[in-house]
Coordinates of C-alpha atoms in Angstrom, one line a residue:
X1 CA -50.9 -174.6 0.0
X2 CA -50.1 -171.1 1.5
X3 CA -53.0 -168.7 1.6
X4 CA -51.8 -165.9 -0.7
X5 CA -53.9 -163.1 0.8
X6 CA -51.4 -161.6 3.2
X7 CA -50.3 -158.2 4.4
X8 CA -46.7 -157.2 3.6
X9 CA -45.3 -153.8 4.7
X10 CA -42.3 -152.1 3.2
X11 CA -40.7 -148.7 3.5
X12 CA -38.5 -146.6 1.3
X13 CA -35.4 -145.2 2.9
X14 CA -36.8 -141.8 4.1
X15 CA -39.7 -143.1 6.1
X16 CA -38.2 -146.2 7.8
X17 CA -38.7 -144.8 11.3
X18 CA -42.3 -144.0 10.7
X19 CA -42.9 -147.4 9.1
X20 CA -41.4 -149.2 12.1
X21 CA -43.9 -147.4 14.4
X22 CA -46.8 -148.3 12.1
X23 CA -45.8 -152.0 12.2
X24 CA -45.6 -151.8 16.0
X25 CA -49.2 -150.6 16.1
X26 CA -50.3 -153.2 13.5
X27 CA -49.0 -156.0 15.7
X28 CA -51.5 -154.9 18.4
X29 CA -54.5 -154.9 16.0
X30 CA -56.7 -157.8 15.1
X31 CA -55.4 -159.0 11.8
X32 CA -55.7 -162.5 10.2
X33 CA -51.9 -163.0 10.1
X34 CA -50.9 -160.5 12.8
X35 CA -48.0 -162.8 13.9
X36 CA -46.5 -162.5 10.5
X37 CA -46.8 -158.7 10.1
X38 CA -43.4 -157.2 10.0
X39 CA -41.4 -154.5 8.2
X40 CA -40.0 -156.2 5.1
X41 CA -36.6 -155.3 3.7
X42 CA -36.0 -153.4 0.4
X43 CA -32.4 -153.2 -0.7
X44 CA -31.6 -150.3 -2.9
X45 CA -28.6 -150.7 -5.1
X46 CA -26.8 -147.4 -6.0
X47 CA -24.8 -146.9 -9.1
X48 CA -21.8 -144.5 -9.3
X49 CA -23.7 -142.1 -11.5
X50 CA -26.5 -141.6 -9.0
X51 CA -29.0 -144.1 -10.5
X52 CA -30.5 -146.6 -8.1
X53 CA -32.6 -149.8 -8.2
X54 CA -34.7 -151.3 -5.4
X55 CA -34.9 -155.1 -4.7
X56 CA -37.4 -156.9 -2.4
X57 CA -35.7 -159.6 -0.4
X58 CA -39.1 -161.3 0.3
X59 CA -41.5 -162.8 -2.3
X60 CA -44.5 -160.5 -2.7
X61 CA -46.5 -162.8 -5.0
X62 CA -50.2 -162.6 -4.3
X63 CA -49.7 -160.2 -1.4
X64 CA -51.3 -156.9 -0.5
X65 CA -48.2 -154.8 -0.4
X66 CA -48.1 -151.5 1.6
X67 CA -45.2 -149.2 0.6
X68 CA -44.6 -146.3 3.1
X69 CA -42.9 -143.2 1.9
X70 CA -43.3 -139.4 2.3
X71 CA -42.4 -137.7 -0.9
X72 CA -40.4 -134.9 0.5
X73 CA -37.5 -133.2 -1.3
X74 CA -35.3 -134.2 -2.9
X75 CA -37.1 -135.8 -5.9
X76 CA -35.1 -139.0 -5.4
X77 CA -37.6 -139.9 -2.7
X78 CA -40.5 -139.8 -5.2
X79 CA -38.4 -141.8 -7.7
X80 CA -37.5 -144.4 -5.2
X81 CA -41.2 -144.8 -4.4
X82 CA -42.1 -145.1 -8.1
X83 CA -39.5 -147.8 -8.6
X84 CA -40.6 -149.8 -5.5
X85 CA -44.2 -149.7 -6.8
X86 CA -43.0 -150.9 -10.2
X87 CA -40.9 -153.7 -8.7
X88 CA -43.8 -155.0 -6.5
X89 CA -46.1 -155.1 -9.5
X90 CA -43.6 -156.9 -11.7
X91 CA -43.1 -159.4 -8.8
X92 CA -46.8 -160.3 -9.0
X93 CA -48.1 -158.5 -5.9
X94 CA -51.9 -158.7 -5.8
X95 CA -52.3 -155.0 -4.7
X96 CA -49.9 -152.2 -4.2
X97 CA -51.1 -149.6 -1.7
X98 CA -49.0 -146.5 -1.4
X99 CA -48.9 -144.9 2.1
X100 CA -47.5 -141.4 1.7
X101 CA -48.0 -139.5 5.0
X102 CA -46.8 -136.3 3.4
X103 CA -47.8 -135.9 -0.3
X104 CA -45.2 -133.7 -1.9
X105 CA -45.9 -131.2 -4.7
X106 CA -49.4 -130.7 -3.2
X107 CA -48.9 -126.9 -3.1
X108 CA -49.0 -127.1 -7.0
X109 CA -52.7 -127.9 -7.1
X110 CA -53.7 -125.4 -9.8
X111 CA -52.3 -122.9 -12.2
X112 CA -52.1 -119.7 -10.2
X113 CA -50.4 -117.9 -13.0
X114 CA -49.7 -118.6 -16.7
X115 CA -47.2 -121.1 -17.9
X116 CA -46.8 -123.1 -14.6
X117 CA -47.1 -126.8 -13.9
X118 CA -49.8 -128.5 -11.8
X119 CA -47.3 -130.7 -9.9
X120 CA -49.8 -132.5 -7.7
X121 CA -51.7 -133.8 -10.8
X122 CA -48.4 -134.9 -12.4
X123 CA -47.3 -136.8 -9.3
X124 CA -50.8 -138.5 -9.1
X125 CA -50.4 -139.6 -12.7
X126 CA -46.9 -141.0 -12.0
X127 CA -48.0 -143.0 -9.0
X128 CA -50.9 -144.5 -11.0
X129 CA -48.7 -145.2 -14.0
X130 CA -46.2 -147.0 -11.8
X131 CA -48.9 -149.4 -10.7
X132 CA -50.4 -148.1 -7.4
X133 CA -53.8 -149.5 -6.7
X134 CA -54.7 -147.2 -3.8
X135 CA -53.2 -144.1 -2.0
X136 CA -53.3 -143.3 1.7
X137 CA -52.2 -139.9 2.7
X138 CA -52.7 -137.1 5.3
X139 CA -53.9 -133.5 5.2
X140 CA -53.5 -132.7 1.5
X141 CA -52.8 -129.1 0.9
X142 CA -56.1 -128.9 -1.0
X143 CA -58.9 -131.4 -0.8
X144 CA -59.5 -131.3 -4.5
X145 CA -56.2 -133.2 -5.1
X146 CA -58.1 -136.4 -4.2
X147 CA -59.9 -135.9 -7.6
X148 CA -56.5 -135.9 -9.4
X149 CA -56.3 -139.7 -8.8
X150 CA -58.2 -142.3 -10.8
X151 CA -57.8 -144.8 -7.9
X152 CA -59.2 -144.8 -4.3
X153 CA -57.7 -142.2 -2.0
X154 CA -57.9 -142.5 1.8
X155 CA -57.4 -139.0 3.3
X156 CA -56.6 -138.9 7.0
X157 CA -56.8 -135.7 9.0
X158 CA -54.4 -134.8 11.8
X159 CA -57.3 -133.0 13.4
X160 CA -58.0 -136.4 15.1
X161 CA -54.8 -135.7 17.2
X162 CA -54.9 -131.9 17.3
X163 CA -58.5 -131.5 18.6
X164 CA -57.7 -133.7 21.5
X165 CA -54.5 -131.8 22.2
X166 CA -56.4 -128.5 22.1
X167 CA -58.9 -129.8 24.7
X168 CA -56.0 -131.1 26.9
X169 CA -54.6 -127.5 27.0
X170 CA -57.7 -126.2 28.8
X171 CA -57.3 -122.7 27.4
X172 CA -59.7 -120.3 29.1
X173 CA -60.2 -117.9 26.2
X174 CA -59.7 -120.1 23.2
X175 CA -59.7 -118.7 19.6
X176 CA -58.9 -120.6 16.5
X177 CA -56.8 -118.8 13.9
X178 CA -56.0 -119.3 10.2
X179 CA -52.6 -118.1 9.0
X180 CA -54.1 -117.1 5.7
X181 CA -57.5 -116.7 3.9
X182 CA -57.1 -120.1 2.2
X183 CA -57.1 -121.8 5.6
X184 CA -60.4 -120.3 6.8
X185 CA -62.2 -123.6 6.0
X186 CA -59.9 -125.5 8.2
X187 CA -60.2 -123.0 11.1
X188 CA -64.0 -123.2 10.7
X189 CA -63.9 -127.0 10.9
X190 CA -61.9 -126.9 14.2
X191 CA -64.3 -124.3 15.7
X192 CA -67.4 -126.2 14.7
X193 CA -66.0 -129.5 16.0
X194 CA -65.0 -128.0 19.3
X195 CA -68.5 -126.6 19.6
X196 CA -69.9 -130.1 19.3
X197 CA -67.5 -131.3 21.9
X198 CA -67.7 -128.5 24.5
X199 CA -70.9 -126.8 23.6
X200 CA -69.0 -123.5 23.0
X201 CA -67.7 -122.3 19.7
X202 CA -64.4 -120.5 19.8
X203 CA -64.2 -117.3 17.8
X204 CA -62.2 -117.4 14.5
X205 CA -59.3 -115.1 13.6
X206 CA -58.0 -114.7 10.1
X207 CA -54.5 -113.6 9.2
X208 CA -54.5 -112.0 5.8
X209 CA -51.0 -112.1 4.2
X210 CA -49.4 -110.9 1.0
X211 CA -46.3 -112.3 -0.7
X212 CA -44.0 -110.7 -3.2
X213 CA -41.9 -113.9 -3.6
X214 CA -42.3 -117.5 -2.5
X215 CA -41.6 -118.3 1.2
X216 CA -41.4 -114.6 2.1
X217 CA -44.4 -112.8 3.7
X218 CA -44.5 -109.1 2.8
X219 CA -47.5 -107.9 4.9
X220 CA -49.8 -109.6 7.4
X221 CA -53.0 -108.2 8.8
X222 CA -55.1 -109.8 11.6
X223 CA -58.9 -109.9 11.2
X224 CA -60.8 -110.6 14.4
X225 CA -60.9 -109.9 18.1
X226 CA -57.5 -110.8 19.6
X227 CA -57.3 -109.0 23.0
X228 CA -56.9 -111.4 25.9
X229 CA -57.5 -114.5 23.7
X230 CA -55.5 -117.8 23.8
X231 CA -55.0 -118.2 20.1
X232 CA -54.3 -121.6 18.4
X233 CA -53.2 -121.3 14.7
X234 CA -54.2 -124.4 12.6
X235 CA -52.4 -125.1 9.4
X236 CA -51.3 -128.1 7.2
X237 CA -47.6 -127.1 6.6
X238 CA -44.8 -125.3 8.3
X239 CA -42.1 -124.7 5.8
X240 CA -39.7 -121.8 6.7
X241 CA -42.0 -120.8 9.6
X242 CA -42.0 -117.2 8.3
X243 CA -45.7 -116.8 8.2
X244 CA -46.2 -118.6 11.6
X245 CA -43.7 -116.4 13.4
X246 CA -44.9 -113.2 11.9
X247 CA -48.5 -114.1 12.7
X248 CA -47.5 -114.8 16.3
X249 CA -45.8 -111.4 16.6
X250 CA -48.8 -109.6 15.2
X251 CA -51.2 -111.5 17.5
X252 CA -49.1 -110.7 20.6
X253 CA -48.9 -107.0 19.5
X254 CA -52.7 -106.9 19.4
X255 CA -53.0 -108.3 22.9
X256 CA -53.2 -112.1 22.6
X257 CA -52.7 -113.8 25.9
X258 CA -50.9 -116.8 24.3
X259 CA -50.2 -118.1 20.8
X260 CA -49.9 -121.7 19.8
X261 CA -49.9 -123.6 16.6
X262 CA -51.0 -127.0 15.3
X263 CA -49.5 -127.9 11.9
X264 CA -49.5 -131.4 10.3
X265 CA -46.4 -131.4 8.1
X266 CA -43.2 -130.0 9.7
X267 CA -41.0 -129.3 6.7
X268 CA -39.0 -126.9 8.8
X269 CA -36.8 -125.7 6.0
X270 CA -34.0 -123.1 6.1
X271 CA -34.9 -119.8 4.6
X272 CA -33.0 -117.8 2.0
X273 CA -31.1 -115.9 4.7
X274 CA -29.9 -119.3 6.0
X275 CA -32.0 -119.3 9.2
X276 CA -33.4 -122.7 10.1
X277 CA -37.1 -122.8 10.8
X278 CA -36.5 -124.5 14.2
X279 CA -34.3 -121.6 15.3
X280 CA -36.8 -119.1 14.0
X281 CA -39.6 -120.7 16.1
X282 CA -37.5 -120.7 19.2
X283 CA -36.7 -117.0 18.8
X284 CA -40.3 -116.1 18.0
X285 CA -43.3 -114.9 20.1
X286 CA -45.1 -118.2 19.7
X287 CA -45.5 -120.2 22.9
X288 CA -45.8 -123.8 21.6
X289 CA -46.0 -125.6 18.2
X290 CA -47.6 -129.0 17.8
X291 CA -46.6 -131.0 14.7
X292 CA -46.9 -134.7 13.5
X293 CA -44.3 -137.2 12.4
X294 CA -45.5 -137.3 8.7
X295 CA -42.2 -135.6 7.6
X296 CA -39.1 -137.4 8.8
X297 CA -36.5 -135.2 10.6
X298 CA -32.8 -135.8 11.0
X299 CA -32.0 -137.3 14.5
X300 CA -31.6 -134.5 17.0
X301 CA -33.3 -131.8 15.0
X302 CA -35.8 -131.1 17.8
X303 CA -33.3 -131.6 20.7
X304 CA -32.6 -127.9 21.1
X305 CA -36.3 -126.9 20.7
X306 CA -38.3 -126.1 23.8
X307 CA -41.4 -125.2 21.8
X308 CA -41.9 -127.9 19.3
X309 CA -43.9 -131.0 20.3
X310 CA -44.4 -134.0 18.0
X311 CA -47.6 -136.1 17.9
X312 CA -47.5 -139.4 16.0
X313 CA -49.8 -140.3 13.1
X314 CA -48.5 -143.9 13.0
X315 CA -51.4 -145.4 15.0
X316 CA -54.0 -143.8 12.8
X317 CA -52.3 -145.0 9.7
X318 CA -51.9 -148.5 11.1
X319 CA -55.7 -148.7 11.9
X320 CA -56.5 -147.5 8.4
X321 CA -54.2 -150.0 6.8
X322 CA -55.6 -152.8 8.9
X323 CA -59.2 -151.9 7.9
X324 CA -58.4 -151.7 4.2
X325 CA -56.6 -155.0 4.4
X326 CA -59.5 -156.7 6.2
X327 CA -62.1 -155.2 3.9
X328 CA -63.7 -153.3 6.8
X329 CA -65.1 -149.7 6.9
X330 CA -62.4 -147.0 7.3
X331 CA -64.7 -144.1 8.2
X332 CA -64.3 -144.9 12.0
X333 CA -60.6 -144.0 11.5
X334 CA -61.4 -140.7 9.8
X335 CA -64.1 -139.5 12.1
X336 CA -64.4 -139.5 15.9
X337 CA -67.8 -139.6 17.5
X338 CA -68.2 -135.9 18.2

């Protein structure tokens, strides 16, 4: 009789490339049935009116099913994920674990004005209602979103990659900057961690911005000593890159020797004036931008960029998935021995 406890990995359409990389790393790890770990096939049938229905080609009965999908726009990506969760549950999967490297709607984590939605909470409810038993994600826009779920949440941090990258740059006068007041906690974490590694704590710079409308920065003021510093801006999302580019310009004006950025989720949208974020970064005063592959990009999107460098989170996610499947501690994946 076949042992039913087995790992099965699937991907929705948007995150197939990321999922393939995860499976490559899984095959290198010590797993009970490592020879059988592969990326399963989910066929999605499309109707003429836009409706769609997923179908698993493999039996998932009794299996621990991992479904990989970043819930970026459009909302069809979220709906496809919900339908895949439901299909796996109805096909008698033992567990359904959602791996969403980028958790969309995370910027709606509270009511910042009357008569608005809390989109992050709604999406958390939808995933649970569909049948998800566990969520794995990366760099939520706000840590408290973990409390929106009534199921376990494994929250990876891209700092595992970025801190190593910052060290490899060997910047002589390093300062850590936050692009806004809300990111001060993140900047402080980077500075404190680097102090544990190197014995020296880099100064922190805060960029205070105001907005009149979404995705448009009205004013930006730099708080901190910038003259002669090699500044690294740390953030979770680059959307239209307006804040990032404006911060780089202001920092250079105040005498920064260099300006770089580390941002986890590269949404890289086109702004209201029709300027793509990639083009905006290339034309800006910023020297380099390091992002991860949590948000899939069309093939060739980075080809014309000399400043954007992509670091992969697939290995970290593979290790976390392996430990959860093997009922082993996952804290070693979250925290390095600093």
